[in-house]
PDB file of C-alpha atoms in Angstrom:
ATOM      1  CA  ILE N   6     102.911  88.715 106.368  1.00 96.00           C
ATOM      2  CA  VAL N   7      99.107  87.974 105.360  1.00 97.00           C
ATOM      3  CA  VAL N   8      97.104  86.351 108.160  1.00 97.00           C
ATOM      4  CA  PHE N   9      94.064  84.466 107.288  1.00 96.00           C
ATOM      5  CA  GLY N  10      91.462  82.149 109.058  1.00 94.00           C
ATOM      6  CA  GLU N  11      87.976  81.677 109.527  1.00 92.00           C
ATOM      7  CA  THR N  12      85.721  84.233 111.537  1.00 87.00           C
ATOM      8  CA  GLY N  13      86.476  84.285 114.973  1.00 86.00           C
ATOM      9  CA  ALA N  14      89.845  82.303 114.976  1.00 89.00           C
ATOM     10  CA  GLY N  15      91.464  85.365 116.781  1.00 89.00           C
ATOM     11  CA  LYS N  16      93.671  86.628 113.566  1.00 92.00           C
ATOM     12  CA  SER N  17      93.189  90.317 115.409  1.00 89.00           C
ATOM     13  CA  SER N  18      93.991  89.057 118.811  1.00 90.00           C
ATOM     14  CA  LEU N  19      97.172  87.295 117.056  1.00 94.00           C
ATOM     15  CA  ILE N  20      98.255  90.507 115.366  1.00 94.00           C
ATOM     16  CA  ASN N  21      97.662  92.735 118.983  1.00 92.00           C
ATOM     17  CA  LEU N  22     100.042  89.867 120.304  1.00 93.00           C
ATOM     18  CA  MET N  23     102.748  90.265 117.883  1.00 94.00           C
ATOM     19  CA  ALA N  24     102.518  94.070 118.439  1.00 93.00           C
ATOM     20  CA  ALA N  25     102.408  93.592 122.209  1.00 90.00           C
ATOM     21  CA  LYS N  26      99.699  96.166 122.008  1.00 89.00           C
ATOM     22  CA  ASP N  27      96.008  96.638 121.073  1.00 84.00           C
ATOM     23  CA  VAL N  28      96.385  97.789 117.306  1.00 86.00           C
ATOM     24  CA  ALA N  29      93.458  95.570 115.760  1.00 77.00           C
ATOM     25  CA  ASP N  30      90.045  95.436 117.002  1.00 71.00           C
ATOM     26  CA  THR N  31      88.665  92.597 118.338  1.00 60.00           C
ATOM     27  CA  PHE N  32      85.059  91.431 119.056  1.00 54.00           C
ATOM     28  CA  CYS N  33      83.757  88.563 121.167  1.00 49.00           C
ATOM     29  CA  GLY N  34      80.801  87.671 119.011  1.00 45.00           C
ATOM     30  CA  ILE N  35      79.872  85.535 116.297  1.00 42.00           C
ATOM     31  CA  GLU N  36      79.747  88.265 113.411  1.00 48.00           C
ATOM     32  CA  ALA N  37      83.255  89.257 112.257  1.00 47.00           C
ATOM     33  CA  SER N  38      85.237  92.292 113.428  1.00 50.00           C
ATOM     34  CA  THR N  39      87.298  92.878 110.283  1.00 53.00           C
ATOM     35  CA  THR N  40      84.917  93.589 107.130  1.00 70.00           C
ATOM     36  CA  HIS N  41      88.024  94.606 104.808  1.00 84.00           C
ATOM     37  CA  TRP N  42      91.650  93.617 105.158  1.00 89.00           C
ATOM     38  CA  LYS N  43      93.880  95.660 107.039  1.00 92.00           C
ATOM     39  CA  GLU N  44      97.381  96.573 107.321  1.00 94.00           C
ATOM     40  CA  TYR N  45      99.572  97.045 110.273  1.00 94.00           C
ATOM     41  CA  SER N  46     103.161  98.267 110.766  1.00 94.00           C
ATOM     42  CA  ILE N  47     104.758  96.101 113.363  1.00 95.00           C
ATOM     43  CA  GLU N  48     108.321  96.614 114.965  1.00 93.00           C
ATOM     44  CA  PHE N  49     110.367  93.556 116.152  1.00 94.00           C
ATOM     45  CA  ASP N  50     113.989  93.437 116.979  1.00 91.00           C
ATOM     46  CA  ASP N  51     114.636  96.638 115.102  1.00 91.00           C
ATOM     47  CA  GLU N  52     112.738  95.519 111.738  1.00 92.00           C
ATOM     48  CA  SER N  53     109.502  96.632 110.318  1.00 93.00           C
ATOM     49  CA  PHE N  54     106.912  93.969 109.111  1.00 95.00           C
ATOM     50  CA  LYS N  55     103.802  94.772 107.238  1.00 95.00           C
ATOM     51  CA  VAL N  56     101.042  92.534 108.660  1.00 96.00           C
ATOM     52  CA  PHE N  57      97.643  92.351 107.082  1.00 96.00           C
ATOM     53  CA  ASP N  58      94.436  90.955 108.778  1.00 94.00           C
ATOM     54  CA  THR N  59      92.144  89.383 106.132  1.00 93.00           C
ATOM     55  CA  VAL N  60      88.286  88.862 106.322  1.00 90.00           C
ATOM     56  CA  GLY N  61      87.346  85.606 108.034  1.00 88.00           C
ATOM     57  CA  LEU N  62      86.148  82.829 105.749  1.00 87.00           C
ATOM     58  CA  ASP N  63      83.372  80.717 106.915  1.00 80.00           C
ATOM     59  CA  GLU N  64      81.504  78.013 104.990  1.00 69.00           C
ATOM     60  CA  PRO N  65      79.692  79.475 101.814  1.00 69.00           C
ATOM     61  CA  GLN N  66      76.611  77.758 103.056  1.00 63.00           C
ATOM     62  CA  GLN N  67      76.059  80.133 106.002  1.00 59.00           C
ATOM     63  CA  GLY N  68      76.137  82.896 103.666  1.00 67.00           C
ATOM     64  CA  ILE N  69      77.002  82.975  99.904  1.00 75.00           C
ATOM     65  CA  PRO N  70      77.218  87.090  99.884  1.00 81.00           C
ATOM     66  CA  GLN N  71      79.388  87.394 103.051  1.00 82.00           C
ATOM     67  CA  PHE N  72      81.775  84.293 101.869  1.00 82.00           C
ATOM     68  CA  PHE N  73      82.048  85.954  98.341  1.00 83.00           C
ATOM     69  CA  HIS N  74      83.022  89.208  99.947  1.00 86.00           C
ATOM     70  CA  ALA N  75      85.693  87.654 102.013  1.00 88.00           C
ATOM     71  CA  VAL N  76      87.298  85.983  98.972  1.00 88.00           C
ATOM     72  CA  GLU N  77      87.131  88.993  97.080  1.00 87.00           C
ATOM     73  CA  ASN N  78      89.169  91.037  99.775  1.00 89.00           C
ATOM     74  CA  ALA N  79      91.377  88.290  99.947  1.00 91.00           C
ATOM     75  CA  SER N  80      92.302  87.861  96.248  1.00 89.00           C
ATOM     76  CA  ARG N  81      92.154  91.745  95.730  1.00 90.00           C
ATOM     77  CA  LEU N  82      94.812  91.998  98.890  1.00 93.00           C
ATOM     78  CA  ILE N  83      97.074  89.205  97.224  1.00 93.00           C
ATOM     79  CA  GLN N  84      97.305  90.938  93.845  1.00 90.00           C
ATOM     80  CA  ASN N  85      98.020  94.224  95.292  1.00 92.00           C
ATOM     81  CA  LEU N  86     100.761  92.817  97.302  1.00 93.00           C
ATOM     82  CA  GLU N  87     102.133  90.699  94.108  1.00 89.00           C
ATOM     83  CA  ARG N  88     102.227  94.143  92.422  1.00 90.00           C
ATOM     84  CA  GLU N  89     104.110  95.613  95.258  1.00 90.00           C
ATOM     85  CA  GLY N  90     106.839  92.998  95.301  1.00 87.00           C
ATOM     86  CA  GLY N  91     105.149  89.521  96.947  1.00 90.00           C
ATOM     87  CA  ILE N  92     104.376  88.253 100.116  1.00 94.00           C
ATOM     88  CA  ASP N  93     106.859  86.626 102.534  1.00 95.00           C
ATOM     89  CA  LEU N  94     104.441  84.621 104.666  1.00 96.00           C
ATOM     90  CA  LEU N  95     101.124  83.340 105.209  1.00 97.00           C
ATOM     91  CA  VAL N  96      99.818  82.797 108.512  1.00 98.00           C
ATOM     92  CA  PHE N  97      97.031  80.045 108.767  1.00 97.00           C
ATOM     93  CA  CYS N  98      95.333  81.079 112.214  1.00 96.00           C
ATOM     94  CA  MET N  99      92.774  78.649 113.881  1.00 94.00           C
ATOM     95  CA  PRO N 100      91.640  77.876 117.113  1.00 93.00           C
ATOM     96  CA  ALA N 101      92.225  74.561 118.925  1.00 94.00           C
ATOM     97  CA  GLY N 102      89.843  72.101 118.695  1.00 90.00           C
ATOM     98  CA  ARG N 103      88.459  69.879 116.023  1.00 91.00           C
ATOM     99  CA  LEU N 104      89.781  70.162 112.386  1.00 93.00           C
ATOM    100  CA  LYS N 105      86.966  71.159 110.460  1.00 90.00           C
ATOM    101  CA  ALA N 106      86.063  70.783 106.579  1.00 87.00           C
ATOM    102  CA  THR N 107      85.909  74.855 106.492  1.00 88.00           C
ATOM    103  CA  HIS N 108      89.563  74.785 108.075  1.00 93.00           C
ATOM    104  CA  GLN N 109      90.844  72.375 104.935  1.00 91.00           C
ATOM    105  CA  ARG N 110      88.803  74.638 102.502  1.00 88.00           C
ATOM    106  CA  ILE N 111      90.463  78.009 103.896  1.00 92.00           C
ATOM    107  CA  TYR N 112      93.785  76.448 103.576  1.00 94.00           C
ATOM    108  CA  TRP N 113      93.343  75.104 100.136  1.00 91.00           C
ATOM    109  CA  LEU N 114      91.896  78.384  99.070  1.00 91.00           C
ATOM    110  CA  PHE N 115      95.036  80.338 100.312  1.00 94.00           C
ATOM    111  CA  ARG N 116      97.791  77.643  99.523  1.00 93.00           C
ATOM    112  CA  TYR N 117      96.668  76.655  96.221  1.00 88.00           C
ATOM    113  CA  PHE N 118      94.052  78.622  94.956  1.00 87.00           C
ATOM    114  CA  LEU N 119      95.058  82.403  95.698  1.00 90.00           C
ATOM    115  CA  CYS N 120      98.763  81.770  95.880  1.00 91.00           C
ATOM    116  CA  ASP N 121      99.469  78.651  93.964  1.00 87.00           C
ATOM    117  CA  LYS N 122     102.111  77.067  96.458  1.00 89.00           C
ATOM    118  CA  LYS N 123     104.341  79.961  96.131  1.00 90.00           C
ATOM    119  CA  VAL N 124     104.333  81.294  99.467  1.00 94.00           C
ATOM    120  CA  PRO N 125     105.855  79.943 102.566  1.00 95.00           C
ATOM    121  CA  ILE N 126     102.927  78.813 105.177  1.00 96.00           C
ATOM    122  CA  VAL N 127     102.576  78.528 109.007  1.00 97.00           C
ATOM    123  CA  LEU N 128     100.353  77.666 111.621  1.00 97.00           C
ATOM    124  CA  ALA N 129      99.388  79.720 114.470  1.00 97.00           C
ATOM    125  CA  ILE N 130      97.187  77.910 116.793  1.00 96.00           C
ATOM    126  CA  THR N 131      95.231  79.919 119.316  1.00 93.00           C
ATOM    127  CA  ASN N 132      92.850  79.625 122.544  1.00 91.00           C
ATOM    128  CA  LEU N 133      95.394  77.562 124.432  1.00 92.00           C
ATOM    129  CA  GLU N 134      95.047  79.105 127.692  1.00 87.00           C
ATOM    130  CA  ARG N 135      93.735  76.026 129.281  1.00 86.00           C
ATOM    131  CA  GLU N 136      96.400  73.893 128.375  1.00 86.00           C
ATOM    132  CA  GLN N 137      99.246  73.398 130.854  1.00 83.00           C
ATOM    133  CA  ASP N 138     101.665  72.155 127.795  1.00 90.00           C
ATOM    134  CA  MET N 139     100.840  74.267 124.796  1.00 93.00           C
ATOM    135  CA  GLU N 140     102.800  72.419 122.691  1.00 94.00           C
ATOM    136  CA  GLY N 141     101.518  69.193 123.828  1.00 95.00           C
ATOM    137  CA  TRP N 142      97.993  70.188 121.553  1.00 95.00           C
ATOM    138  CA  TRP N 143     100.152  69.967 118.580  1.00 96.00           C
ATOM    139  CA  LYS N 144     102.158  66.890 119.347  1.00 95.00           C
ATOM    140  CA  ARG N 145      98.757  65.156 119.623  1.00 95.00           C
ATOM    141  CA  ASN N 146      97.109  66.660 116.529  1.00 95.00           C
ATOM    142  CA  GLN N 147      99.834  66.675 114.130  1.00 95.00           C
ATOM    143  CA  LYS N 148      98.902  63.308 112.492  1.00 95.00           C
ATOM    144  CA  THR N 149      95.236  64.911 112.108  1.00 95.00           C
ATOM    145  CA  PHE N 150      96.796  67.845 109.743  1.00 95.00           C
ATOM    146  CA  HIS N 151      98.949  65.533 107.514  1.00 93.00           C
ATOM    147  CA  LYS N 152      95.705  63.164 107.004  1.00 93.00           C
ATOM    148  CA  LYS N 153      93.688  65.940 106.240  1.00 91.00           C
ATOM    149  CA  ASN N 154      96.487  67.082 103.656  1.00 90.00           C
ATOM    150  CA  ILE N 155      97.020  70.190 105.617  1.00 94.00           C
ATOM    151  CA  SER N 156     100.864  70.992 105.168  1.00 94.00           C
ATOM    152  CA  VAL N 157     102.885  73.766 106.652  1.00 96.00           C
ATOM    153  CA  ASP N 158     106.157  75.130 106.987  1.00 96.00           C
ATOM    154  CA  GLY N 159     106.086  75.554 110.717  1.00 97.00           C
ATOM    155  CA  HIS N 160     103.589  76.263 113.850  1.00 97.00           C
ATOM    156  CA  ALA N 161     103.096  78.064 116.901  1.00 97.00           C
ATOM    157  CA  CYS N 162     101.063  77.280 119.955  1.00 96.00           C
ATOM    158  CA  ILE N 163      99.926  80.099 121.437  1.00 94.00           C
ATOM    159  CA  ALA N 164      97.573  82.068 124.094  1.00 90.00           C
ATOM    160  CA  ALA N 165      96.722  85.713 123.402  1.00 74.00           C
ATOM    161  CA  ILE N 166      94.601  86.486 126.279  1.00 69.00           C
ATOM    162  CA  GLU N 167      95.828  89.414 128.065  1.00 67.00           C
ATOM    163  CA  HIS N 168      94.821  88.171 131.590  1.00 65.00           C
ATOM    164  CA  HIS N 169      97.463  85.316 130.986  1.00 76.00           C
ATOM    165  CA  PRO N 170     100.753  87.596 131.387  1.00 81.00           C
ATOM    166  CA  ILE N 171     103.345  84.535 131.518  1.00 85.00           C
ATOM    167  CA  LEU N 172     101.452  82.514 128.743  1.00 87.00           C
ATOM    168  CA  GLN N 173     101.183  85.601 126.617  1.00 88.00           C
ATOM    169  CA  ALA N 174     104.629  86.405 127.097  1.00 90.00           C
ATOM    170  CA  GLU N 175     105.662  82.778 125.864  1.00 92.00           C
ATOM    171  CA  SER N 176     103.394  83.276 122.969  1.00 94.00           C
ATOM    172  CA  HIS N 177     104.678  86.414 121.795  1.00 94.00           C
ATOM    173  CA  THR N 178     108.331  84.467 121.497  1.00 95.00           C
ATOM    174  CA  ALA N 179     107.133  81.666 119.623  1.00 96.00           C
ATOM    175  CA  ILE N 180     105.081  83.582 117.091  1.00 96.00           C
ATOM    176  CA  TRP N 181     107.998  85.870 116.382  1.00 96.00           C
ATOM    177  CA  ASN N 182     110.376  82.702 116.353  1.00 96.00           C
ATOM    178  CA  LEU N 183     108.287  81.500 113.756  1.00 96.00           C
ATOM    179  CA  VAL N 184     107.856  84.287 111.715  1.00 96.00           C
ATOM    180  CA  VAL N 185     111.664  85.311 111.699  1.00 94.00           C
ATOM    181  CA  LYS N 186     112.786  81.635 110.744  1.00 94.00           C
ATOM    182  CA  ASN N 187     110.386  81.342 107.765  1.00 93.00           C
ATOM    183  CA  VAL N 188     110.753  84.863 106.374  1.00 89.00           C
ATOM    184  CA  THR N 189     114.811  84.997 106.592  1.00 74.00           C
ATOM    185  CA  ALA N 190     117.460  82.296 105.625  1.00 56.00           C
ATOM    186  CA  ASP N 191     121.044  82.561 107.158  1.00 47.00           C
ATOM    187  CA  GLY N 192     120.266  85.974 108.159  1.00 46.00           C
ATOM    188  CA  GLN N 193     119.030  87.501 104.717  1.00 50.00           C
ATOM    189  CA  LYS N 194     115.636  88.463 103.579  1.00 55.00           C
ATOM    190  CA  ARG N 195     114.056  85.635 101.759  1.00 50.00           C
ATOM    191  CA  ALA N 196     113.733  86.144  98.220  1.00 46.00           C
ATOM    192  CA  ARG N 197     109.826  86.789  97.501  1.00 49.00           C
ATOM    193  CA  LYS N 198     108.093  84.110  95.754  1.00 48.00           C
ATOM    194  CA  GLY N 199     105.450  86.786  94.059  1.00 45.00           C
ATOM    195  CA  GLY N 200     104.791  86.653  90.462  1.00 43.00           C
ATOM    196  CA  ASN N 201     101.455  85.829  88.446  1.00 45.00           C
ATOM    197  CA  GLY N 202      99.612  83.952  91.060  1.00 44.00           C
ATOM    198  CA  LEU N 203      97.145  81.652  89.905  1.00 45.00           C
ATOM    199  CA  PHE N 204      94.310  83.962  90.453  1.00 45.00           C
ATOM    200  CA  MET N 205      95.362  86.639  88.539  1.00 45.00           C
ATOM    201  CA  SER N 206      96.728  84.377  85.467  1.00 43.00           C
ATOM    202  CA  THR N 207      93.367  82.749  85.439  1.00 45.00           C
ATOM    203  CA  MET N 208      90.998  85.783  85.660  1.00 47.00           C
ATOM    204  CA  PRO N 209      88.559  85.691  82.742  1.00 45.00           C
ATOM    205  CA  HIS N 210      89.371  88.353  79.672  1.00 46.00           C
ATOM    206  CA  ALA N 211      86.611  89.655  77.911  1.00 44.00           C
ATOM    207  CA  GLY N 212      86.094  87.839  74.688  1.00 45.00           C
ATOM    208  CA  ASN N 213      87.377  84.506  76.297  1.00 46.00           C
ATOM    209  CA  GLU N 214      85.772  84.208  79.351  1.00 54.00           C
ATOM    210  CA  ASN N 215      84.749  80.422  78.668  1.00 73.00           C
ATOM    211  CA  PRO N 216      88.272  78.693  78.816  1.00 77.00           C
ATOM    212  CA  HIS N 217      89.205  80.691  81.631  1.00 78.00           C
ATOM    213  CA  MET N 218      85.711  80.501  83.601  1.00 83.00           C
ATOM    214  CA  ARG N 219      85.927  76.748  83.210  1.00 85.00           C
ATOM    215  CA  LYS N 220      89.391  76.284  84.607  1.00 85.00           C
ATOM    216  CA  ILE N 221      88.564  78.375  87.801  1.00 85.00           C
ATOM    217  CA  VAL N 222      85.379  76.659  88.147  1.00 87.00           C
ATOM    218  CA  SER N 223      87.726  73.445  87.976  1.00 86.00           C
ATOM    219  CA  ARG N 224      90.319  74.522  89.930  1.00 83.00           C
ATOM    220  CA  LEU N 225      87.909  75.831  92.777  1.00 84.00           C
ATOM    221  CA  ALA N 226      86.124  72.502  93.042  1.00 84.00           C
ATOM    222  CA  LYS N 227      88.991  70.151  92.968  1.00 82.00           C
ATOM    223  CA  ARG N 228      91.758  72.077  94.870  1.00 77.00           C
ATOM    224  CA  CYS N 229      89.100  73.640  97.557  1.00 79.00           C
ATOM    225  CA  HIS N 230      86.700  71.055  97.545  1.00 78.00           C
ATOM    226  CA  MET N 231      83.784  73.387  96.662  1.00 80.00           C
ATOM    227  CA  SER N 232      80.534  72.324  95.327  1.00 82.00           C
ATOM    228  CA  PRO N 233      80.219  73.058  91.436  1.00 84.00           C
ATOM    229  CA  GLU N 234      77.620  75.662  92.309  1.00 83.00           C
ATOM    230  CA  VAL N 235      79.460  77.597  94.913  1.00 81.00           C
ATOM    231  CA  ALA N 236      82.584  77.002  92.389  1.00 84.00           C
ATOM    232  CA  ARG N 237      80.597  78.555  89.413  1.00 85.00           C
ATOM    233  CA  GLN N 238      79.252  81.493  91.299  1.00 82.00           C
ATOM    234  CA  LEU N 239      82.515  82.708  92.837  1.00 81.00           C
ATOM    235  CA  ALA N 240      84.125  82.270  89.492  1.00 81.00           C
ATOM    236  CA  ASP N 241      81.560  84.738  88.405  1.00 79.00           C
TER     237      ASP N 241
END
């Protein structure tokens, strides 16, 4: 299970919620608490799940080197997991609030570019501690996701802050119901959809980088709505 999202979205808190204990470091600040993808083994219902926390992604304009570092970490993780058998689930972690262009680009990057639509994807909406009805947030906002072309296989509205024990218990159940539903089918492990992902299959090779580079730049610009300049630098 690969958890991704922007910096400060609550990915580490989500993983702690799934584990029902503190296993991932969290940091209340503007800087990322995760600078390299991290792996956690989490037990649930007598099964073991490998959960990966990725580097937070922000707008490239806020720091080109940091953005490229995050994408490189993500692409290496995806490639490693492809070689090891595939990925069962992508979990897009985002805080409740306005749906931003950043969220769209992050979604498109993982969904279409890194995983080429081969992996189921679900949405975990965080920071809902002040909502009387957490699910009500999704009911009010789901049309906006459709309008922004963010399509998911399921969602969970959660609160991961420890001083809300009742909400935390509800959220723990909600996130695991979502995960189990999307990684299993009729009680059997869902077949992994791995294989040669788009990022790997379009990587430039020595001696013929030009056509491959053009393809990468085109896909980054069109699928992830990046500027040609950023797409070119990222392709490099």
